[in-house]
Short mmCIF file of C-alpha atoms in Angstrom, two decimals:
data_model
loop_
_atom_site.label_atom_id
_atom_site.label_comp_id
_atom_site.label_asym_id
_atom_site.label_seq_id
_atom_site.Cartn_x
_atom_site.Cartn_y
_atom_site.Cartn_z
CA MET A 22 -105.47 -9.28 96.79
CA ASN A 23 -106.89 -12.10 94.93
CA LYS A 24 -107.80 -12.10 91.60
CA LEU A 25 -110.90 -10.28 90.49
CA ARG A 26 -113.13 -13.15 89.34
CA LEU A 27 -114.71 -11.79 85.90
CA ALA A 28 -117.38 -13.94 83.61
CA ILE A 29 -117.79 -12.65 79.77
CA VAL A 30 -121.07 -13.74 79.18
CA ASP A 31 -121.95 -13.58 75.66
CA ASP A 32 -122.52 -15.35 72.43
CA GLU A 33 -120.14 -14.48 70.47
CA GLU A 34 -117.27 -16.33 71.23
CA ILE A 35 -114.59 -13.72 69.39
CA VAL A 36 -116.44 -11.34 71.66
CA CYS A 37 -115.53 -13.76 74.84
CA ARG A 38 -111.75 -14.65 73.40
CA ARG A 39 -111.72 -10.97 72.53
CA LEU A 40 -112.38 -9.25 76.09
CA GLY A 41 -111.50 -12.40 77.96
CA GLN A 42 -107.36 -11.75 76.66
CA ALA A 43 -107.14 -8.35 76.92
CA LEU A 44 -108.89 -8.53 80.21
CA ALA A 45 -106.46 -11.91 81.72
CA LYS A 46 -103.75 -9.24 80.68
CA GLU A 47 -105.63 -6.54 83.33
CA GLY A 48 -105.02 -9.15 86.23
CA PHE A 49 -108.68 -10.93 86.46
CA ALA A 50 -109.32 -14.17 86.54
CA ILE A 51 -111.27 -14.99 83.31
CA GLU A 52 -114.50 -17.31 83.05
CA ALA A 53 -116.17 -17.00 79.49
CA PHE A 54 -120.30 -18.20 79.30
CA ILE A 55 -122.46 -18.32 75.72
CA ILE A 56 -125.64 -19.91 77.08
CA GLY A 57 -127.14 -18.07 79.73
CA ARG A 58 -127.94 -21.43 81.69
CA SER A 59 -124.56 -22.85 82.12
CA PHE A 60 -122.99 -18.55 84.00
CA LEU A 61 -126.20 -18.92 85.96
CA GLU A 62 -125.62 -22.36 87.28
CA ARG A 63 -121.34 -21.39 88.30
CA MET A 64 -122.82 -18.22 89.37
CA MET A 65 -125.29 -19.73 92.05
CA GLN A 66 -121.69 -22.36 93.35
CA ASP A 67 -119.38 -19.37 93.37
CA PRO A 68 -120.76 -15.52 93.28
CA PHE A 69 -118.65 -13.69 89.93
CA ASP A 70 -117.05 -10.48 91.81
CA ILE A 71 -117.57 -8.64 88.90
CA VAL A 72 -119.98 -9.90 84.99
CA LEU A 73 -120.03 -8.41 81.24
CA LEU A 74 -123.06 -9.30 79.93
CA ASP A 75 -124.80 -9.39 76.67
CA LEU A 76 -128.31 -8.24 76.84
CA ARG A 77 -129.60 -10.61 73.94
CA LEU A 78 -128.40 -14.42 74.65
CA PRO A 79 -130.01 -17.68 73.01
CA ASP A 80 -131.39 -19.06 76.65
CA ILE A 81 -132.21 -16.04 78.62
CA ASP A 82 -132.73 -12.28 78.05
CA GLY A 83 -130.24 -10.57 80.02
CA LEU A 84 -132.48 -8.22 81.84
CA GLU A 85 -133.37 -11.65 83.79
CA ILE A 86 -130.03 -12.64 84.08
CA LEU A 87 -129.01 -8.93 86.07
CA ARG A 88 -132.24 -9.94 88.11
CA ARG A 89 -130.69 -13.15 89.44
CA VAL A 90 -127.91 -12.38 89.55
CA LYS A 91 -128.29 -9.15 91.88
CA ALA A 92 -130.51 -12.26 93.88
CA LEU A 93 -127.56 -13.58 93.82
CA SER A 94 -124.96 -12.07 94.54
CA ALA A 95 -126.46 -8.53 95.28
CA GLU A 96 -122.42 -6.76 95.98
CA THR A 97 -121.86 -8.35 92.08
CA GLU A 98 -120.72 -5.57 89.70
CA VAL A 99 -123.03 -5.83 86.73
CA ILE A 100 -121.72 -4.33 83.55
CA ILE A 101 -124.08 -4.78 80.12
CA VAL A 102 -122.97 -5.32 76.78
CA THR A 103 -124.67 -5.11 73.84
CA GLY A 104 -125.54 -4.38 70.53
CA SER A 105 -128.46 -2.57 70.95
CA LYS A 106 -128.57 1.83 70.62
CA SER A 107 -131.23 1.53 72.79
CA VAL A 108 -130.84 4.23 76.13
CA GLU A 109 -134.57 2.78 77.70
CA SER A 110 -131.73 -0.57 77.80
CA ALA A 111 -130.02 0.91 79.40
CA VAL A 112 -131.50 2.69 81.82
CA GLU A 113 -133.35 -0.51 82.60
CA ALA A 114 -130.24 -1.94 82.80
CA ILE A 115 -128.92 0.88 85.49
CA ARG A 116 -132.31 0.70 87.75
CA GLY A 117 -131.54 -3.55 88.06
CA GLY A 118 -128.79 -3.14 89.35
CA ALA A 119 -126.33 -2.71 86.71
CA PHE A 120 -123.09 -0.72 86.66
CA HIS A 121 -123.41 0.24 83.60
CA TYR A 122 -123.99 -0.08 80.09
CA VAL A 123 -121.22 -0.73 76.71
CA VAL A 124 -122.53 -0.64 73.57
CA LYS A 125 -121.21 -3.02 70.14
CA PRO A 126 -119.12 -2.58 68.84
CA VAL A 127 -116.48 -2.92 72.41
CA ASN A 128 -113.91 -0.45 72.39
CA LEU A 129 -111.02 -1.48 74.81
CA ALA A 130 -110.04 1.36 76.43
CA GLU A 131 -113.31 2.58 77.57
CA ILE A 132 -113.60 -1.35 78.94
CA ARG A 133 -110.19 -0.86 80.93
CA LEU A 134 -111.38 2.53 81.90
CA MET A 135 -115.21 1.46 82.88
CA MET A 136 -112.66 -2.11 84.87
CA GLN A 137 -111.03 0.33 86.96
CA SER A 138 -113.71 1.75 87.88
CA VAL A 139 -115.79 -0.67 89.23
CA ARG A 140 -112.12 -1.71 90.93
CA GLU A 141 -112.11 1.35 92.72
CA LYS A 142 -115.87 0.63 94.29
CA ILE A 143 -114.59 -2.96 95.15
CA ALA A 144 -111.83 -1.41 96.53
CA MET A 145 -114.02 0.68 98.80
CA ARG A 146 -116.61 -1.40 99.68
CA ARG A 147 -113.88 -3.89 100.90
CA GLU A 148 -112.09 -1.77 102.79
CA ASN A 149 -114.70 -0.53 103.86
CA ARG A 150 -115.89 -4.00 105.51
CA ARG A 151 -112.06 -4.20 106.48
CA LEU A 152 -112.05 -0.93 108.68
CA ARG A 153 -115.34 -2.56 110.67
CA GLU A 154 -113.63 -5.94 111.18
CA ALA A 155 -110.56 -4.54 112.43
CA LEU A 156 -112.62 -2.36 114.41
CA LYS A 157 -114.82 -4.97 115.77
CA GLY A 158 -113.08 -6.02 118.93
CA GLU A 159 -113.08 -1.40 119.88
CA ALA A 160 -116.63 -1.16 119.73
CA GLY A 161 -116.52 1.96 120.15
CA LEU A 162 -114.19 2.66 117.28
CA SER A 163 -116.65 0.76 114.80
CA ALA A 164 -118.90 3.23 114.96
CA ILE A 165 -116.78 6.40 114.01
CA VAL A 166 -116.43 6.18 109.95
CA GLY A 167 -113.30 7.17 107.97
CA ASN A 168 -109.73 6.08 107.31
CA SER A 169 -108.70 9.87 106.70
CA GLN A 170 -105.62 11.13 108.35
CA ALA A 171 -107.71 13.03 111.13
CA ILE A 172 -109.80 10.05 112.20
CA GLN A 173 -106.60 8.28 112.18
CA GLU A 174 -105.17 10.63 114.17
CA LEU A 175 -108.27 11.01 116.20
CA PHE A 176 -108.81 6.58 116.99
CA ALA A 177 -105.13 7.54 118.82
CA LEU A 178 -105.77 9.61 120.80
CA ILE A 179 -108.92 7.71 121.66
CA ARG A 180 -107.15 4.48 122.34
CA LYS A 181 -104.54 6.75 124.65
CA VAL A 182 -107.93 8.77 126.83
CA ALA A 183 -109.86 5.73 127.58
CA PRO A 184 -107.97 4.37 130.30
CA VAL A 185 -107.27 6.87 132.14
CA ASP A 186 -109.94 8.17 134.78
CA CYS A 187 -109.56 11.80 133.81
CA ASN A 188 -112.04 14.05 132.46
CA VAL A 189 -112.53 14.48 128.73
CA LEU A 190 -113.77 17.80 126.80
CA VAL A 191 -114.59 17.14 122.41
CA GLN A 192 -114.60 20.40 120.50
CA GLY A 193 -116.62 19.93 117.54
CA GLY A 194 -119.01 21.43 115.00
CA SER A 195 -122.62 20.72 115.10
CA GLY A 196 -123.71 17.08 113.51
CA THR A 197 -118.94 16.06 114.08
CA GLY A 198 -119.69 12.90 116.42
CA LYS A 199 -119.60 13.99 119.69
CA ALA A 200 -121.82 11.97 121.29
CA LEU A 201 -119.24 9.53 119.08
CA VAL A 202 -116.16 9.91 120.55
CA ALA A 203 -118.11 9.51 123.93
CA ARG A 204 -119.64 6.83 123.17
CA ALA A 205 -115.88 4.69 121.72
CA ILE A 206 -113.93 6.82 125.05
CA HIS A 207 -116.33 4.77 127.50
CA GLN A 208 -116.15 1.44 125.45
CA LEU A 209 -112.81 1.20 125.25
CA SER A 210 -112.26 2.05 128.64
CA PRO A 211 -112.54 0.18 132.79
CA LYS A 212 -116.01 1.74 132.90
CA LYS A 213 -117.42 0.19 129.96
CA ASP A 214 -119.30 -2.50 131.97
CA GLN A 215 -120.59 0.32 133.89
CA PRO A 216 -123.88 2.66 133.09
CA PHE A 217 -123.10 5.49 130.27
CA VAL A 218 -125.33 8.43 130.58
CA ALA A 219 -126.26 11.09 128.14
CA PHE A 220 -128.11 14.71 128.59
CA ASN A 221 -128.14 17.48 127.00
CA CYS A 222 -127.32 20.80 128.54
CA GLY A 223 -128.97 23.25 125.95
CA GLY A 224 -132.52 24.21 126.40
CA PHE A 225 -133.38 23.77 130.24
CA THR A 226 -134.73 25.83 132.82
CA ASP A 227 -132.35 25.63 135.94
CA GLU A 228 -134.84 23.96 137.94
CA LEU A 229 -135.57 20.79 135.30
CA ILE A 230 -131.31 20.46 134.88
CA ASN A 231 -131.30 20.21 138.40
CA SER A 232 -133.97 18.03 139.10
CA GLU A 233 -132.51 15.24 136.27
CA LEU A 234 -129.07 15.82 137.19
CA PHE A 235 -129.28 15.60 140.68
CA GLY A 236 -132.39 14.35 141.61
CA TYR A 237 -134.43 15.15 144.46
CA GLU A 238 -136.31 14.26 147.98
CA ARG A 239 -139.49 13.02 148.92
CA GLY A 240 -141.45 15.84 149.42
CA ALA A 241 -138.69 17.52 148.09
CA PHE A 242 -141.41 19.87 145.98
CA THR A 243 -145.01 20.51 144.89
CA GLY A 244 -145.09 17.30 143.30
CA ALA A 245 -142.60 14.93 143.89
CA THR A 246 -144.38 12.63 145.06
CA ALA A 247 -141.93 9.84 145.13
CA THR A 248 -137.17 9.86 145.69
CA LYS A 249 -135.88 9.93 141.91
CA VAL A 250 -132.78 9.32 141.48
CA GLY A 251 -130.39 12.15 139.88
CA LEU A 252 -128.54 11.01 136.11
CA LEU A 253 -125.27 11.69 138.11
CA GLU A 254 -126.08 9.02 140.43
CA ALA A 255 -127.97 7.15 138.25
CA ALA A 256 -124.88 6.74 136.25
CA GLY A 257 -122.35 5.55 138.96
CA GLY A 258 -119.33 3.21 138.15
CA GLY A 259 -119.51 5.07 134.69
CA THR A 260 -119.96 7.79 132.30
CA VAL A 261 -121.44 10.79 132.31
CA PHE A 262 -121.98 12.43 128.70
CA LEU A 263 -122.83 15.70 129.33
CA ASP A 264 -123.73 17.64 125.59
CA GLU A 265 -123.65 21.25 124.73
CA ILE A 266 -121.87 21.79 128.23
CA GLY A 267 -121.74 24.85 126.88
CA GLU A 268 -125.40 25.75 127.38
CA MET A 269 -125.10 25.09 131.17
CA PRO A 270 -126.88 27.73 132.78
CA LEU A 271 -123.33 29.52 135.45
CA ALA A 272 -126.23 28.48 138.65
CA MET A 273 -125.92 24.82 137.66
CA GLN A 274 -121.36 25.29 136.23
CA VAL A 275 -121.79 25.87 139.98
CA LYS A 276 -123.61 22.62 141.33
CA LEU A 277 -121.30 20.92 138.68
CA LEU A 278 -117.73 22.40 139.69
CA HIS A 279 -119.05 21.61 143.38
CA VAL A 280 -119.38 17.30 142.07
CA ILE A 281 -116.43 17.15 140.38
CA GLN A 282 -114.30 18.59 143.74
CA GLU A 283 -116.26 17.33 145.72
CA ARG A 284 -117.52 13.41 144.25
CA LYS A 285 -120.22 13.98 146.10
CA ILE A 286 -123.60 15.42 145.48
CA LEU A 287 -126.58 16.46 147.26
CA ARG A 288 -130.29 15.58 146.37
CA VAL A 289 -132.72 18.13 145.88
CA GLY A 290 -134.54 18.43 149.65
CA GLY A 291 -132.20 16.31 150.42
CA THR A 292 -129.62 16.51 153.47
CA LYS A 293 -127.48 12.96 152.89
CA PRO A 294 -124.54 13.36 150.16
CA ILE A 295 -124.37 10.78 148.02
CA GLU A 296 -120.86 9.34 147.23
CA LEU A 297 -120.37 9.13 143.20
CA ASP A 298 -117.36 7.83 141.16
CA ILE A 299 -118.10 8.61 137.45
CA ARG A 300 -115.96 10.00 134.62
CA ILE A 301 -117.13 13.14 132.65
CA ILE A 302 -117.00 13.75 128.82
CA ALA A 303 -117.86 17.12 128.00
CA ALA A 304 -119.24 18.01 124.35
CA THR A 305 -119.66 21.11 123.23
CA ASN A 306 -120.15 23.53 119.65
CA LYS A 307 -118.53 26.75 121.30
CA GLU A 308 -115.17 27.85 121.70
CA LEU A 309 -114.80 27.65 125.58
CA LYS A 310 -112.22 29.75 126.17
CA HIS A 311 -114.20 32.42 124.46
CA GLU A 312 -116.98 32.20 126.60
CA VAL A 313 -114.63 32.37 129.85
CA GLU A 314 -114.56 35.59 128.91
CA VAL A 315 -117.24 37.31 127.68
CA GLY A 316 -118.39 36.00 131.57
CA THR A 317 -120.99 32.99 130.33
CA PHE A 318 -118.86 29.83 131.23
CA ARG A 319 -117.26 29.42 134.68
CA GLU A 320 -113.32 29.06 134.64
CA ASP A 321 -112.79 26.59 136.87
CA LEU A 322 -115.27 24.68 135.45
CA TYR A 323 -113.53 24.96 132.29
CA PHE A 324 -110.25 23.80 133.75
CA ARG A 325 -111.59 20.93 135.52
CA LEU A 326 -113.17 19.71 132.68
CA ASN A 327 -110.87 20.30 130.22
CA VAL A 328 -108.22 17.89 131.23
CA VAL A 329 -107.97 16.61 127.83
CA THR A 330 -108.93 18.51 125.39
CA ILE A 331 -110.56 16.24 121.92
CA HIS A 332 -111.26 18.49 118.62
CA LEU A 333 -112.77 16.86 115.88
CA PRO A 334 -112.28 18.12 112.29
CA MET A 335 -115.28 19.23 109.99
CA LEU A 336 -116.61 16.90 107.22
CA ALA A 337 -115.25 19.37 104.79
CA GLN A 338 -112.26 19.01 106.75
CA ARG A 339 -111.72 15.17 105.83
CA ARG A 340 -113.36 14.62 101.62
CA GLU A 341 -111.94 11.68 101.24
CA ASP A 342 -114.07 10.30 103.96
CA ILE A 343 -116.83 11.08 101.81
CA PRO A 344 -117.46 8.31 99.92
CA LEU A 345 -116.79 5.49 102.74
CA LEU A 346 -119.51 6.82 104.84
CA VAL A 347 -121.96 7.54 102.15
CA ARG A 348 -121.61 3.64 101.25
CA PHE A 349 -121.91 3.37 105.00
CA PHE A 350 -125.10 4.95 105.71
CA ILE A 351 -126.42 3.69 102.04
CA GLU A 352 -126.31 -0.11 103.46
CA LYS A 353 -127.65 0.80 106.78
CA TYR A 354 -131.29 3.14 105.76
CA SER A 355 -130.51 -0.62 102.45
CA LEU A 356 -131.46 -2.11 106.06
CA ALA A 357 -133.89 -0.07 107.48
CA PHE A 358 -135.88 0.60 104.41
CA HIS A 359 -135.81 -3.10 103.26
CA LYS A 360 -134.45 -1.74 100.41
CA GLN A 361 -132.01 -2.63 97.55
CA VAL A 362 -129.79 -0.30 97.28
CA GLY A 363 -126.37 -1.79 96.62
CA GLY A 364 -124.10 2.17 95.54
CA ILE A 365 -124.50 5.62 94.19
CA GLN A 366 -123.42 6.83 90.56
CA PRO A 367 -120.09 8.88 89.67
CA GLN A 368 -121.85 11.91 89.09
CA ALA A 369 -123.98 11.66 92.31
CA LEU A 370 -120.64 11.09 94.32
CA ASP A 371 -118.71 13.91 92.63
CA ILE A 372 -121.69 16.16 93.79
CA LEU A 373 -121.51 15.02 97.21
CA CYS A 374 -117.49 15.39 97.14
CA ASN A 375 -117.79 18.73 96.15
CA TYR A 376 -120.83 19.83 98.09
CA SER A 377 -119.41 21.97 102.01
CA PHE A 378 -121.45 19.76 103.91
CA PRO A 379 -122.05 23.15 106.98
CA GLY A 380 -124.02 20.47 108.88
CA ASN A 381 -121.23 17.60 108.08
CA VAL A 382 -121.55 14.68 108.67
CA ARG A 383 -124.92 14.53 110.27
CA GLU A 384 -126.01 16.31 106.75
CA LEU A 385 -124.34 13.52 104.84
CA GLU A 386 -126.67 11.00 106.55
CA ASN A 387 -130.22 12.76 106.06
CA ILE A 388 -129.00 13.29 103.13
CA VAL A 389 -128.30 9.74 102.01
CA GLU A 390 -131.34 8.09 103.91
CA ARG A 391 -133.40 10.91 102.51
CA ALA A 392 -131.79 9.14 99.07
CA VAL A 393 -132.27 5.85 99.72
CA ALA A 394 -136.17 6.39 100.92
CA LEU A 395 -136.50 7.96 97.44
CA THR A 396 -134.55 6.67 94.39
CA ASP A 397 -136.72 4.03 92.18
CA GLY A 398 -132.71 2.25 91.18
CA ASN A 399 -130.74 -0.03 92.90
CA GLU A 400 -128.15 2.77 93.06
CA ILE A 401 -128.66 6.66 94.06
CA GLY A 402 -128.30 8.82 91.56
CA PRO A 403 -128.09 12.47 91.26
CA GLN A 404 -131.80 12.65 90.53
CA ASP A 405 -132.33 11.46 93.65
CA LEU A 406 -130.31 13.78 95.73
CA PRO A 407 -131.63 17.52 97.38
CA GLY A 408 -132.50 20.48 94.86
CA ASP A 409 -130.04 22.94 96.00
CA LEU A 410 -127.72 20.21 95.54
CA GLN A 411 -128.54 19.37 92.22
CA ASP A 412 -128.07 22.91 91.19
CA LEU A 413 -124.97 23.36 93.10
CA GLU A 414 -124.07 21.08 90.23
CA PHE A 415 -124.83 23.54 87.47
CA ASP A 416 -123.70 26.32 89.29
CA THR A 417 -120.69 25.15 89.16
CA LEU A 418 -120.37 25.07 85.17
CA GLU A 419 -120.88 28.48 85.34
CA GLY A 420 -118.40 29.69 88.98
CA ASP A 421 -115.59 30.77 87.34
CA GLY A 422 -117.54 34.43 85.18
CA LEU A 423 -118.00 34.20 81.36
CA LEU A 424 -115.81 31.16 79.80
CA THR A 425 -115.38 31.11 75.57
CA LEU A 426 -117.66 28.85 73.50
CA GLU A 427 -113.60 25.95 73.67
CA ALA A 428 -114.15 26.40 76.92
CA MET A 429 -117.44 26.36 77.96
CA GLU A 430 -117.21 22.73 75.18
CA ARG A 431 -114.42 21.45 76.41
CA ARG A 432 -115.70 21.79 80.09
CA TYR A 433 -119.33 20.45 79.09
CA ILE A 434 -117.56 17.14 77.15
CA ALA A 435 -115.96 16.48 80.31
CA LYS A 436 -119.18 16.70 82.90
CA VAL A 437 -120.79 14.38 80.52
CA LEU A 438 -117.89 12.49 80.35
CA ALA A 439 -117.86 11.63 83.88
CA SER A 440 -121.48 11.04 83.53
CA THR A 441 -121.29 8.42 82.15
CA ASN A 442 -118.06 6.86 83.52
CA TYR A 443 -116.45 7.53 80.49
CA ASN A 444 -118.69 4.93 77.98
CA LYS A 445 -117.99 7.17 74.84
CA GLY A 446 -121.18 5.57 72.85
CA ILE A 447 -123.46 6.92 75.11
CA THR A 448 -121.80 9.92 75.93
CA ALA A 449 -121.54 10.45 71.63
CA GLN A 450 -125.05 9.89 71.97
CA ILE A 451 -126.12 12.42 75.10
CA LEU A 452 -124.16 14.93 72.68
CA ASP A 453 -125.87 14.23 69.59
CA ILE A 454 -122.46 14.11 67.72
CA PRO A 455 -120.72 11.34 65.21
CA ARG A 456 -118.22 8.83 67.58
CA THR A 457 -115.79 9.75 65.97
CA THR A 458 -116.24 13.77 66.02
CA LEU A 459 -116.39 12.90 70.28
CA TRP A 460 -112.67 11.06 69.84
CA ARG A 461 -111.03 13.75 68.50
CA LYS A 462 -112.54 16.78 70.53
CA ILE A 463 -111.19 14.36 73.08
CA LYS A 464 -107.40 14.90 72.35
CA ALA A 465 -108.25 18.70 71.37
CA TYR A 466 -108.65 19.13 74.73
CA GLY A 467 -106.65 16.29 76.25
CA LEU A 468 -109.32 14.73 77.92
CA GLU A 469 -108.11 11.16 77.72
CA GLU A 470 -108.00 10.12 81.83
CA ARG A 471 -110.18 10.66 83.68
#
């Protein structure tokens, strides 16, 4: 991979030289500027990946440069470097889109740790983009976001079953993406240019399911003033997706079984059978084997639908996909809401990565959508998450029972270090202790590594 391009913008030449020498050894391509205007001219020609920016420059205010950088390249990560110890300036910079804030005199170990975090964020964003580009030729798969082993196995199974004209049963909890899997199978199948018709079997009467799926002839019942083509017929040559198949009434299960066996339907009030050429993909969050045992689902229909079964993992079983999903939904809703939300703060991401997500991906999407809509900054912070998730952050500190004062102190210092992205200057300010005391405690508690 090409080196990340890093701009150091500081009116002190010695700072530029010192940081440049240290970070060049870390594998960055360095360019240094002591004047804001010359940096912006270079930025316009070829945007940098990362900028170390002094807030106080002789010609242009650092916050103004930050605004211009983000307008030129929203993906450029900016780290503010300043001699000011004003927390207000730090908050304003971060709200303006800065990745983080460093107080002079700059500590090289601190900068290296922060650069590691920036690299990880950029690498994650590029991996997300690479995955979507790689899947662009497989239109259906591009909607399923993830890079975990479970998702790779799911992709492999979808690719294998899609070209085979057999019925498929998709099983998974609510919000795991069953409809996305059904569409992916259709898009990768020979029927991709034919209709894809979806119907939710839950919560409808026999009569409504009957008329929606099979259609009816004019005059078949009171109110049938015109012939209606049912969804099964409308999907001719394509795919029918029957969601919540476990909720289908038994009487309708008999009719569906007949359709699968005979490949024909009869409209309500009709006398002439209509030939069908459809593939059926059914989905359920129930265990249909159990439903068969208790008599709420027909065994013969189960076997007809269950030619191939695809089991979808819960989100809690593929936590490594949460950062990718979060960034995907941030991009989606930033565009939808016309907002410039470029990412998520590490502390907020940690909360999401440790949450159980009983509602799976759908719940995560709802949380991120809400956060993007409500945030006042350029990044989602813990304060933008729902209150119950913010409470979880504090519960984890108390979840192991009563602790010694020393153990409590260690955990709290580790928590603040993580929340500040290991910025020891800001951490010391939050803890209200001298930096020398913080360094001693970090060493004593073994908190040197993130």
